[in-house]
mmCIF file of C-alpha atoms in Angstrom:
data_model
loop_
_atom_site.group_PDB
_atom_site.id
_atom_site.type_symbol
_atom_site.label_atom_id
_atom_site.label_comp_id
_atom_site.label_asym_id
_atom_site.label_seq_id
_atom_site.Cartn_x
_atom_site.Cartn_y
_atom_site.Cartn_z
ATOM 1 C CA MET A 1 17.265 20.109 -69.860
ATOM 2 C CA ASN A 2 20.492 19.956 -71.834
ATOM 3 C CA ALA A 3 22.452 19.483 -68.644
ATOM 4 C CA GLN A 4 20.422 16.397 -67.794
ATOM 5 C CA SER A 5 20.211 14.698 -71.135
ATOM 6 C CA GLY A 6 22.316 11.544 -71.211
ATOM 7 C CA THR A 7 22.568 11.331 -67.429
ATOM 8 C CA ILE A 8 20.779 8.012 -67.290
ATOM 9 C CA THR A 9 22.923 6.707 -70.129
ATOM 10 C CA LEU A 10 26.034 7.490 -68.126
ATOM 11 C CA VAL A 11 24.626 5.934 -64.998
ATOM 12 C CA PHE A 12 23.582 2.894 -66.959
ATOM 13 C CA ALA A 13 27.012 2.538 -68.552
ATOM 14 C CA SER A 14 28.600 2.512 -65.109
ATOM 15 C CA VAL A 15 26.091 0.062 -63.709
ATOM 16 C CA LEU A 16 26.394 -2.151 -66.780
ATOM 17 C CA ALA A 17 30.139 -2.513 -66.266
ATOM 18 C CA VAL A 18 29.545 -3.652 -62.713
ATOM 19 C CA LEU A 19 26.760 -5.988 -63.798
ATOM 20 C CA LEU A 20 28.913 -7.534 -66.499
ATOM 21 C CA GLY A 21 31.643 -8.067 -63.928
ATOM 22 C CA PHE A 22 29.252 -9.920 -61.657
ATOM 23 C CA LEU A 23 27.970 -11.917 -64.603
ATOM 24 C CA ALA A 24 31.523 -12.927 -65.475
ATOM 25 C CA LEU A 25 32.164 -13.791 -61.834
ATOM 26 C CA ALA A 26 29.085 -16.019 -61.712
ATOM 27 C CA ILE A 27 30.138 -17.825 -64.871
ATOM 28 C CA ASP A 28 33.736 -18.210 -63.736
ATOM 29 C CA LEU A 29 32.756 -19.592 -60.354
ATOM 30 C CA SER A 30 30.403 -22.100 -61.964
ATOM 31 C CA ARG A 31 33.136 -23.303 -64.277
ATOM 32 C CA LEU A 32 35.647 -23.356 -61.453
ATOM 33 C CA TYR A 33 33.373 -25.489 -59.305
ATOM 34 C CA LEU A 34 32.838 -27.869 -62.192
ATOM 35 C CA ALA A 35 36.544 -28.158 -62.915
ATOM 36 C CA ARG A 36 37.282 -28.635 -59.216
ATOM 37 C CA THR A 37 34.818 -31.525 -58.982
ATOM 38 C CA THR A 38 36.256 -33.196 -62.057
ATOM 39 C CA LEU A 39 39.856 -32.656 -61.046
ATOM 40 C CA GLN A 40 39.279 -34.100 -57.600
ATOM 41 C CA GLY A 41 37.709 -37.152 -59.236
ATOM 42 C CA ALA A 42 40.681 -37.424 -61.576
ATOM 43 C CA ALA A 43 43.127 -37.234 -58.670
ATOM 44 C CA ASP A 44 41.171 -39.916 -56.798
ATOM 45 C CA ALA A 45 41.177 -42.243 -59.785
ATOM 46 C CA ALA A 46 44.849 -41.582 -60.542
ATOM 47 C CA ALA A 47 45.939 -42.252 -56.951
ATOM 48 C CA LEU A 48 43.996 -45.488 -56.776
ATOM 49 C CA ALA A 49 45.155 -46.686 -60.176
ATOM 50 C CA GLY A 50 48.769 -45.866 -59.470
ATOM 51 C CA ALA A 51 48.798 -47.269 -55.954
ATOM 52 C CA ARG A 52 47.853 -50.654 -57.302
ATOM 53 C CA GLU A 53 51.211 -50.823 -59.067
ATOM 54 C CA LEU A 54 53.236 -50.369 -55.906
ATOM 55 C CA ASP A 55 54.974 -53.688 -55.296
ATOM 56 C CA ASP A 56 58.181 -52.638 -53.541
ATOM 57 C CA THR A 57 60.167 -52.576 -56.759
ATOM 58 C CA VAL A 58 61.576 -49.697 -58.749
ATOM 59 C CA ALA A 59 59.624 -50.896 -61.777
ATOM 60 C CA GLY A 60 56.436 -50.838 -59.730
ATOM 61 C CA THR A 61 57.127 -47.307 -58.617
ATOM 62 C CA VAL A 62 57.791 -46.188 -62.182
ATOM 63 C CA ASN A 63 54.572 -47.825 -63.322
ATOM 64 C CA ALA A 64 52.606 -46.288 -60.482
ATOM 65 C CA VAL A 65 53.523 -42.805 -61.591
ATOM 66 C CA LEU A 66 52.994 -43.579 -65.264
ATOM 67 C CA VAL A 67 49.567 -45.086 -64.723
ATOM 68 C CA ALA A 68 48.537 -42.181 -62.528
ATOM 69 C CA GLN A 69 49.621 -39.738 -65.222
ATOM 70 C CA GLN A 70 47.688 -41.627 -67.890
ATOM 71 C CA VAL A 71 44.524 -41.703 -65.839
ATOM 72 C CA LEU A 72 44.786 -38.023 -64.996
ATOM 73 C CA GLN A 73 44.974 -37.119 -68.662
ATOM 74 C CA ARG A 74 41.774 -38.981 -69.473
ATOM 75 C CA TYR A 75 39.626 -36.491 -67.630
ATOM 76 C CA ARG A 76 38.137 -33.345 -69.089
ATOM 77 C CA LEU A 77 37.855 -30.260 -66.971
ATOM 78 C CA THR A 78 35.515 -27.870 -68.666
ATOM 79 C CA LEU A 79 31.951 -27.786 -69.848
ATOM 80 C CA GLU A 80 33.268 -27.648 -73.383
ATOM 81 C CA ASN A 81 35.134 -30.891 -72.671
ATOM 82 C CA ASN A 82 38.268 -29.712 -74.360
ATOM 83 C CA ALA A 83 40.822 -29.307 -71.610
ATOM 84 C CA ALA A 84 42.574 -32.204 -69.925
ATOM 85 C CA PRO A 85 44.681 -31.836 -66.783
ATOM 86 C CA ASP A 86 48.327 -31.267 -67.598
ATOM 87 C CA PRO A 87 50.335 -33.997 -65.830
ATOM 88 C CA SER A 88 53.504 -31.937 -66.036
ATOM 89 C CA LEU A 89 51.935 -29.532 -63.562
ATOM 90 C CA ALA A 90 51.014 -32.317 -61.197
ATOM 91 C CA THR A 91 53.132 -33.827 -58.450
ATOM 92 C CA PHE A 92 53.263 -37.577 -57.957
ATOM 93 C CA ARG A 93 55.025 -38.664 -54.809
ATOM 94 C CA VAL A 94 55.633 -42.193 -53.694
ATOM 95 C CA GLY A 95 56.449 -43.012 -50.130
ATOM 96 C CA SER A 96 56.056 -45.409 -47.271
ATOM 97 C CA CYS A 97 55.027 -45.407 -43.658
ATOM 98 C CA PRO A 98 56.837 -47.910 -41.450
ATOM 99 C CA ASN A 99 54.037 -47.869 -38.928
ATOM 100 C CA PRO A 100 51.213 -49.389 -40.926
ATOM 101 C CA ASP A 101 48.577 -49.298 -38.225
ATOM 102 C CA SER A 102 48.549 -45.569 -37.707
ATOM 103 C CA ALA A 103 49.117 -44.830 -41.366
ATOM 104 C CA SER A 104 46.410 -47.103 -42.703
ATOM 105 C CA SER A 105 43.936 -45.971 -40.097
ATOM 106 C CA ALA A 106 44.753 -42.418 -41.047
ATOM 107 C CA LEU A 107 44.079 -43.225 -44.671
ATOM 108 C CA ALA A 108 40.876 -45.076 -43.930
ATOM 109 C CA GLY A 109 39.558 -42.431 -41.594
ATOM 110 C CA GLY A 110 40.781 -39.554 -43.636
ATOM 111 C CA PHE A 111 42.296 -36.346 -42.462
ATOM 112 C CA ALA A 112 40.058 -33.337 -42.495
ATOM 113 C CA SER A 113 41.207 -31.257 -45.364
ATOM 114 C CA ALA A 114 44.907 -30.875 -44.860
ATOM 115 C CA PRO A 115 46.809 -31.401 -48.051
ATOM 116 C CA HIS A 116 49.900 -33.525 -47.881
ATOM 117 C CA TRP A 117 48.592 -35.563 -44.989
ATOM 118 C CA VAL A 118 51.894 -37.375 -44.769
ATOM 119 C CA ALA A 119 53.353 -34.271 -43.187
ATOM 120 C CA GLN A 120 51.145 -35.054 -40.220
ATOM 121 C CA SER A 121 52.539 -38.550 -39.906
ATOM 122 C CA PRO A 122 56.190 -38.245 -38.898
ATOM 123 C CA SER A 123 56.839 -41.916 -39.510
ATOM 124 C CA CYS A 124 55.988 -41.573 -43.198
ATOM 125 C CA THR A 125 58.686 -40.700 -45.685
ATOM 126 C CA PHE A 126 58.780 -39.970 -49.353
ATOM 127 C CA ALA A 127 61.055 -41.728 -51.747
ATOM 128 C CA GLY A 128 61.607 -38.333 -53.281
ATOM 129 C CA ALA A 129 60.571 -34.962 -52.028
ATOM 130 C CA THR A 130 59.898 -33.452 -55.403
ATOM 131 C CA ALA A 131 57.842 -34.331 -58.413
ATOM 132 C CA ASN A 132 58.189 -37.810 -59.766
ATOM 133 C CA ALA A 133 59.902 -40.088 -57.340
ATOM 134 C CA ALA A 134 60.001 -42.842 -59.911
ATOM 135 C CA THR A 135 63.752 -43.114 -60.146
ATOM 136 C CA THR A 136 64.299 -43.947 -56.516
ATOM 137 C CA GLY A 137 61.469 -46.318 -55.801
ATOM 138 C CA VAL A 138 60.115 -47.607 -52.546
ATOM 139 C CA ARG A 139 61.724 -50.829 -51.564
ATOM 140 C CA ASP A 140 61.855 -50.944 -47.828
ATOM 141 C CA GLY A 141 59.098 -53.529 -47.857
ATOM 142 C CA THR A 142 57.542 -52.437 -44.594
ATOM 143 C CA GLY A 143 54.432 -50.576 -43.682
ATOM 144 C CA LEU A 144 52.185 -48.685 -45.971
ATOM 145 C CA ARG A 145 53.242 -47.833 -49.497
ATOM 146 C CA PHE A 146 51.397 -44.928 -50.935
ATOM 147 C CA LEU A 147 51.091 -42.719 -53.961
ATOM 148 C CA GLU A 148 50.171 -39.113 -53.466
ATOM 149 C CA VAL A 149 48.671 -37.250 -56.397
ATOM 150 C CA ASP A 150 48.552 -33.495 -56.246
ATOM 151 C CA SER A 151 47.171 -32.145 -59.486
ATOM 152 C CA GLY A 152 48.808 -28.785 -58.918
ATOM 153 C CA ALA A 153 47.091 -25.631 -60.037
ATOM 154 C CA GLN A 154 45.652 -26.395 -63.445
ATOM 155 C CA PRO A 155 45.055 -23.180 -65.374
ATOM 156 C CA ALA A 156 42.388 -24.665 -67.570
ATOM 157 C CA LEU A 157 39.936 -21.860 -67.316
ATOM 158 C CA THR A 158 39.674 -18.641 -69.191
ATOM 159 C CA PRO A 159 38.985 -16.161 -66.424
ATOM 160 C CA TYR A 160 36.225 -13.978 -67.770
ATOM 161 C CA PHE A 161 35.982 -12.194 -64.459
ATOM 162 C CA ALA A 162 39.680 -11.422 -64.488
ATOM 163 C CA GLN A 163 39.356 -10.068 -67.975
ATOM 164 C CA ALA A 164 36.505 -7.871 -66.866
ATOM 165 C CA LEU A 165 38.487 -6.663 -63.882
ATOM 166 C CA ALA A 166 41.558 -6.150 -66.024
ATOM 167 C CA LEU A 167 39.661 -3.381 -67.739
ATOM 168 C CA LEU A 168 39.680 -1.666 -64.371
ATOM 169 C CA GLY A 169 43.343 -2.477 -63.831
ATOM 170 C CA ALA A 170 42.843 -5.073 -61.122
ATOM 171 C CA GLY A 171 41.739 -8.605 -60.517
ATOM 172 C CA PRO A 172 43.028 -12.151 -60.399
ATOM 173 C CA THR A 173 45.184 -13.376 -63.243
ATOM 174 C CA ALA A 174 43.885 -16.937 -63.347
ATOM 175 C CA LEU A 175 41.458 -19.382 -61.833
ATOM 176 C CA THR A 176 43.277 -22.557 -60.986
ATOM 177 C CA PRO A 177 41.402 -25.557 -59.650
ATOM 178 C CA TYR A 178 43.278 -28.456 -58.114
ATOM 179 C CA GLY A 179 42.698 -31.951 -56.815
ATOM 180 C CA TYR A 180 44.500 -34.014 -54.217
ATOM 181 C CA ALA A 181 44.332 -37.692 -53.284
ATOM 182 C CA VAL A 182 46.392 -40.428 -51.710
ATOM 183 C CA GLY A 183 46.147 -44.127 -52.439
ATOM 184 C CA GLY A 184 48.105 -46.873 -50.787
ATOM 185 C CA ARG A 185 48.203 -50.383 -49.431
ATOM 186 C CA VAL A 186 49.800 -52.083 -46.466
ATOM 187 C CA SER A 187 51.254 -54.900 -48.575
ATOM 188 C CA PRO A 188 51.323 -55.609 -52.301
ATOM 189 C CA ALA A 189 48.429 -58.039 -51.910
ATOM 190 C CA ALA A 190 46.357 -55.999 -49.473
ATOM 191 C CA PRO A 191 43.276 -53.994 -50.453
ATOM 192 C CA LEU A 192 43.833 -50.442 -51.559
ATOM 193 C CA LEU A 193 43.339 -47.685 -49.054
ATOM 194 C CA TYR A 194 42.476 -44.246 -50.112
ATOM 195 C CA ARG A 195 41.565 -40.784 -49.045
ATOM 196 C CA MET B 1 8.751 35.701 -55.697
ATOM 197 C CA ASN B 2 11.119 33.253 -57.263
ATOM 198 C CA LEU B 3 10.428 29.892 -55.614
ATOM 199 C CA HIS B 4 13.582 28.339 -57.039
ATOM 200 C CA ARG B 5 15.698 30.418 -54.720
ATOM 201 C CA LEU B 6 13.971 28.872 -51.691
ATOM 202 C CA MET B 7 14.617 25.265 -52.735
ATOM 203 C CA PRO B 8 17.665 23.320 -51.490
ATOM 204 C CA ARG B 9 20.443 23.244 -54.094
ATOM 205 C CA SER B 10 20.412 19.461 -54.261
ATOM 206 C CA CYS B 11 16.799 19.379 -55.226
ATOM 207 C CA PRO B 12 16.423 19.134 -59.004
ATOM 208 C CA PRO B 13 14.308 21.698 -60.707
ATOM 209 C CA PRO B 14 10.878 20.521 -61.720
ATOM 210 C CA ALA B 15 10.827 18.524 -64.901
ATOM 211 C CA SER B 16 9.529 20.184 -67.959
ATOM 212 C CA PRO B 17 6.614 18.556 -69.755
ATOM 213 C CA GLY B 18 9.011 17.123 -72.375
ATOM 214 C CA GLU B 19 11.138 15.380 -69.744
ATOM 215 C CA ARG B 20 8.368 13.757 -67.787
ATOM 216 C CA GLY B 21 8.470 9.993 -68.084
ATOM 217 C CA SER B 22 11.806 9.969 -69.847
ATOM 218 C CA ALA B 23 13.389 7.983 -67.025
ATOM 219 C CA THR B 24 10.601 5.452 -67.250
ATOM 220 C CA VAL B 25 11.080 5.147 -70.969
ATOM 221 C CA GLU B 26 14.833 4.709 -70.610
ATOM 222 C CA LEU B 27 14.304 2.134 -67.900
ATOM 223 C CA ALA B 28 11.889 0.297 -70.172
ATOM 224 C CA LEU B 29 14.559 0.267 -72.859
ATOM 225 C CA ILE B 30 17.278 -0.942 -70.532
ATOM 226 C CA LEU B 31 15.274 -3.508 -68.613
ATOM 227 C CA PRO B 32 15.173 -6.135 -71.408
ATOM 228 C CA LEU B 33 18.944 -6.014 -71.630
ATOM 229 C CA LEU B 34 19.337 -6.477 -67.898
ATOM 230 C CA ALA B 35 16.811 -9.293 -67.905
ATOM 231 C CA THR B 36 18.664 -10.979 -70.754
ATOM 232 C CA LEU B 37 21.953 -10.801 -68.855
ATOM 233 C CA ALA B 38 20.376 -12.237 -65.743
ATOM 234 C CA ALA B 39 18.703 -15.001 -67.745
ATOM 235 C CA PHE B 40 21.982 -15.872 -69.419
ATOM 236 C CA ALA B 41 23.771 -16.166 -66.098
ATOM 237 C CA PHE B 42 20.968 -18.323 -64.760
ATOM 238 C CA GLN B 43 20.985 -20.509 -67.858
ATOM 239 C CA PHE B 44 24.727 -21.032 -67.685
ATOM 240 C CA GLY B 45 24.446 -21.968 -64.041
ATOM 241 C CA GLN B 46 21.738 -24.460 -64.904
ATOM 242 C CA LEU B 47 23.985 -26.102 -67.498
ATOM 243 C CA CYS B 48 26.829 -26.261 -65.001
ATOM 244 C CA ARG B 49 24.544 -27.873 -62.462
ATOM 245 C CA LEU B 50 23.543 -30.507 -65.008
ATOM 246 C CA GLN B 51 27.155 -31.168 -65.968
ATOM 247 C CA ASN B 52 28.106 -31.443 -62.327
ATOM 248 C CA ALA B 53 25.369 -33.995 -61.695
ATOM 249 C CA LEU B 54 26.515 -36.017 -64.706
ATOM 250 C CA GLN B 55 30.135 -35.921 -63.554
ATOM 251 C CA ARG B 56 29.350 -36.969 -60.016
ATOM 252 C CA THR B 57 27.179 -39.825 -61.215
ATOM 253 C CA ALA B 58 29.818 -41.015 -63.669
ATOM 254 C CA GLN B 59 32.385 -40.848 -60.894
ATOM 255 C CA SER B 60 30.363 -42.856 -58.409
ATOM 256 C CA GLY B 61 29.288 -45.373 -61.058
ATOM 257 C CA ALA B 62 32.808 -46.060 -62.282
ATOM 258 C CA ARG B 63 34.080 -46.298 -58.724
ATOM 259 C CA ALA B 64 31.366 -48.787 -57.744
ATOM 260 C CA LEU B 65 32.011 -50.919 -60.812
ATOM 261 C CA SER B 66 35.762 -50.901 -60.225
ATOM 262 C CA LEU B 67 35.165 -52.622 -56.898
ATOM 263 C CA ALA B 68 32.799 -55.296 -58.246
ATOM 264 C CA PRO B 69 33.868 -58.871 -57.451
ATOM 265 C CA ALA B 70 35.135 -60.634 -60.562
ATOM 266 C CA ALA B 71 32.569 -63.420 -60.315
ATOM 267 C CA GLN B 72 29.666 -60.970 -60.230
ATOM 268 C CA PHE B 73 30.966 -58.402 -62.648
ATOM 269 C CA GLY B 74 28.131 -58.764 -65.174
ATOM 270 C CA GLN B 75 25.453 -58.497 -62.509
ATOM 271 C CA GLN B 76 27.137 -55.508 -60.938
ATOM 272 C CA LEU B 77 27.376 -53.893 -64.355
ATOM 273 C CA ALA B 78 23.605 -53.993 -64.719
ATOM 274 C CA GLY B 79 23.075 -52.911 -61.131
ATOM 275 C CA VAL B 80 25.466 -49.967 -61.337
ATOM 276 C CA SER B 81 23.870 -48.780 -64.563
ATOM 277 C CA ALA B 82 20.413 -48.900 -62.985
ATOM 278 C CA GLN B 83 21.670 -47.073 -59.905
ATOM 279 C CA MET B 84 23.259 -44.379 -62.044
ATOM 280 C CA LEU B 85 20.017 -43.858 -63.928
ATOM 281 C CA GLN B 86 18.141 -43.608 -60.654
ATOM 282 C CA ASP B 87 20.622 -41.075 -59.300
ATOM 283 C CA LEU B 88 20.402 -38.948 -62.424
ATOM 284 C CA GLN B 89 16.632 -38.978 -62.363
ATOM 285 C CA ALA B 90 16.681 -38.088 -58.687
ATOM 286 C CA SER B 91 18.862 -35.115 -59.586
ATOM 287 C CA GLY B 92 15.994 -33.812 -61.651
ATOM 288 C CA ILE B 93 17.583 -34.356 -65.049
ATOM 289 C CA ALA B 94 14.767 -34.540 -67.551
ATOM 290 C CA GLY B 95 14.871 -36.908 -70.489
ATOM 291 C CA ILE B 96 17.679 -39.114 -69.235
ATOM 292 C CA THR B 97 17.410 -42.796 -70.163
ATOM 293 C CA ALA B 98 19.482 -45.928 -69.758
ATOM 294 C CA GLY B 99 20.731 -45.350 -73.298
ATOM 295 C CA ASN B 100 22.563 -42.251 -72.094
ATOM 296 C CA ILE B 101 24.717 -44.300 -69.736
ATOM 297 C CA GLN B 102 27.636 -46.343 -70.965
ATOM 298 C CA LEU B 103 29.789 -48.574 -68.818
ATOM 299 C CA GLN B 104 32.877 -49.688 -70.671
ATOM 300 C CA CYS B 105 35.618 -52.177 -70.012
ATOM 301 C CA LEU B 106 39.144 -51.119 -70.949
ATOM 302 C CA ASP B 107 42.289 -53.185 -71.085
ATOM 303 C CA GLY B 108 45.431 -52.540 -69.094
ATOM 304 C CA THR B 109 46.625 -49.892 -71.527
ATOM 305 C CA LEU B 110 43.423 -47.884 -71.194
ATOM 306 C CA ASP B 111 42.156 -48.878 -74.638
ATOM 307 C CA PRO B 112 38.685 -50.277 -75.255
ATOM 308 C CA PHE B 113 38.465 -53.872 -76.365
ATOM 309 C CA GLY B 114 37.769 -54.483 -80.040
ATOM 310 C CA THR B 115 34.933 -56.745 -79.029
ATOM 311 C CA ALA B 116 33.433 -56.442 -75.603
ATOM 312 C CA PRO B 117 34.549 -59.386 -73.454
ATOM 313 C CA ALA B 118 31.869 -61.851 -72.374
ATOM 314 C CA TYR B 119 32.020 -60.630 -68.794
ATOM 315 C CA CYS B 120 31.459 -57.047 -69.856
ATOM 316 C CA LEU B 121 27.806 -57.415 -70.791
ATOM 317 C CA PRO B 122 25.046 -56.449 -68.383
ATOM 318 C CA GLY B 123 23.896 -59.525 -66.498
ATOM 319 C CA ALA B 124 26.683 -61.754 -67.835
ATOM 320 C CA SER B 125 27.652 -64.712 -65.685
ATOM 321 C CA ALA B 126 31.212 -65.008 -66.982
ATOM 322 C CA PRO B 127 33.711 -63.797 -64.388
ATOM 323 C CA ALA B 128 35.986 -60.883 -65.129
ATOM 324 C CA ASP B 129 39.531 -61.969 -65.864
ATOM 325 C CA ALA B 130 42.955 -60.356 -65.884
ATOM 326 C CA SER B 131 42.309 -58.710 -69.248
ATOM 327 C CA LEU B 132 40.125 -56.136 -67.496
ATOM 328 C CA GLY B 133 42.325 -53.221 -66.594
ATOM 329 C CA PHE B 134 40.012 -50.255 -66.173
ATOM 330 C CA VAL B 135 36.328 -49.447 -66.136
ATOM 331 C CA GLN B 136 34.897 -46.269 -67.542
ATOM 332 C CA ALA B 137 31.520 -44.662 -67.061
ATOM 333 C CA VAL B 138 30.319 -42.210 -69.673
ATOM 334 C CA VAL B 139 27.105 -40.246 -69.336
ATOM 335 C CA THR B 140 25.872 -38.256 -72.297
ATOM 336 C CA LEU B 141 23.006 -35.852 -72.299
ATOM 337 C CA PRO B 142 22.340 -34.665 -75.848
ATOM 338 C CA GLN B 143 20.505 -31.383 -75.992
ATOM 339 C CA PRO B 144 19.229 -31.287 -72.426
ATOM 340 C CA SER B 145 15.575 -30.482 -72.100
ATOM 341 C CA GLY B 146 13.962 -28.576 -69.283
ATOM 342 C CA LEU B 147 16.188 -25.549 -69.663
ATOM 343 C CA SER B 148 14.604 -22.402 -68.306
ATOM 344 C CA PHE B 149 15.724 -20.212 -71.195
ATOM 345 C CA PRO B 150 16.121 -22.460 -74.223
ATOM 346 C CA PHE B 151 16.043 -19.489 -76.587
ATOM 347 C CA PHE B 152 19.743 -19.012 -75.897
ATOM 348 C CA PHE B 153 20.300 -22.215 -77.864
ATOM 349 C CA PRO B 154 18.277 -21.962 -81.068
ATOM 350 C CA SER B 155 18.177 -24.835 -83.494
ATOM 351 C CA GLY B 156 17.680 -24.858 -87.220
ATOM 352 C CA ASN B 157 18.883 -22.602 -90.000
ATOM 353 C CA GLY B 158 18.764 -18.871 -90.090
ATOM 354 C CA ALA B 159 20.834 -15.852 -91.060
ATOM 355 C CA GLY B 160 23.162 -18.077 -93.027
ATOM 356 C CA GLN B 161 23.995 -20.103 -89.935
ATOM 357 C CA THR B 162 23.078 -23.521 -88.676
ATOM 358 C CA PHE B 163 22.166 -23.568 -85.019
ATOM 359 C CA SER B 164 22.428 -26.879 -83.263
ATOM 360 C CA GLY B 165 20.385 -26.190 -80.151
ATOM 361 C CA PRO B 166 21.522 -26.808 -76.579
ATOM 362 C CA PRO B 167 24.995 -28.277 -76.220
ATOM 363 C CA THR B 168 25.497 -31.971 -75.650
ATOM 364 C CA LEU B 169 26.814 -32.577 -72.152
ATOM 365 C CA THR B 170 29.207 -35.451 -71.589
ATOM 366 C CA ALA B 171 30.863 -36.641 -68.410
ATOM 367 C CA SER B 172 33.178 -39.572 -67.955
ATOM 368 C CA ALA B 173 35.114 -41.194 -65.160
ATOM 369 C CA LEU B 174 37.792 -43.845 -65.277
ATOM 370 C CA TYR B 175 38.872 -46.204 -62.513
ATOM 371 C CA ARG B 176 41.332 -49.032 -62.293
ATOM 372 C CA TYR B 177 39.565 -52.335 -61.803
ATOM 373 C CA ALA B 178 40.434 -53.358 -58.257
ATOM 374 C CA PRO B 179 37.955 -55.831 -56.802
ATOM 375 C CA GLN B 180 37.926 -55.795 -53.016
#
């Protein structure tokens, strides 16, 4: 009898660790999904708001990025409503597509799920290839002007699951949701296009 | 004859009278803990589902209002609010009312107006003008009802603490006003 006493306790302790890990995973995934939904909405709103500023001037380009950053920061990512997207982690790229027909139809129809859709449109170019193209501006005055908002990986979540796995010496280090959107218009007076 | 010698080694020896039922008792002790964990996970998921529904509704409401023609802004304001309420109720959110939905007009610097402009009242006939920069939809659900396990969120005083009940859920979405 002495050899058996405590056996169930040991088994339970092992099972409990696994159960707690799954519990943490369930909670993390719920929060991740929530943050992903919100961040995608924030990227949509930022791209549309910024794209409206594009008027083929450097000032318009600067404003486009600024407005997009402001809008992005107004969103809250977590259930606790205490974490806003960090605009310094996001990428705002301004560019143009000389061939407005194909570009605008691509925007209106929407590409499947490929990020950085402009890469699929060889005629489209960025004013700057890295974050914040505001200093160069888009002034060619032809085709589609667009603002691309890529929220980047926003480490807003405390990864409970990772913490649980860390006890076992493994697991992801962070859960990072992201959002991506493009807004643009064929001319400064034309309706906004968006995907 | 010693029957133990004939049994396979993996087969446990017969339980003594004192051991019988011990596994059942231990399971009975452990089961409430497991059930509590499962209930907590379920409850958290339910809250996330509610928050997600609020966020999606706020998003679609703000987007719809941002596209409202200037001349019909007031009418669209009322219509969007009603549509949002309908969507939330269709999502199965109990206790939601029109009072939980706020549609706000913001100026070009993303600040709310000191006094709501004439066009920014539900049903108003005044057209929206250039002072309208952004529209914001805010949906608040204070202490959501219909939770499956509300005992995780007690309310009242006890043990030297004040418990405030289920958390208030808030979702908001902000769009540039861009009538099409």
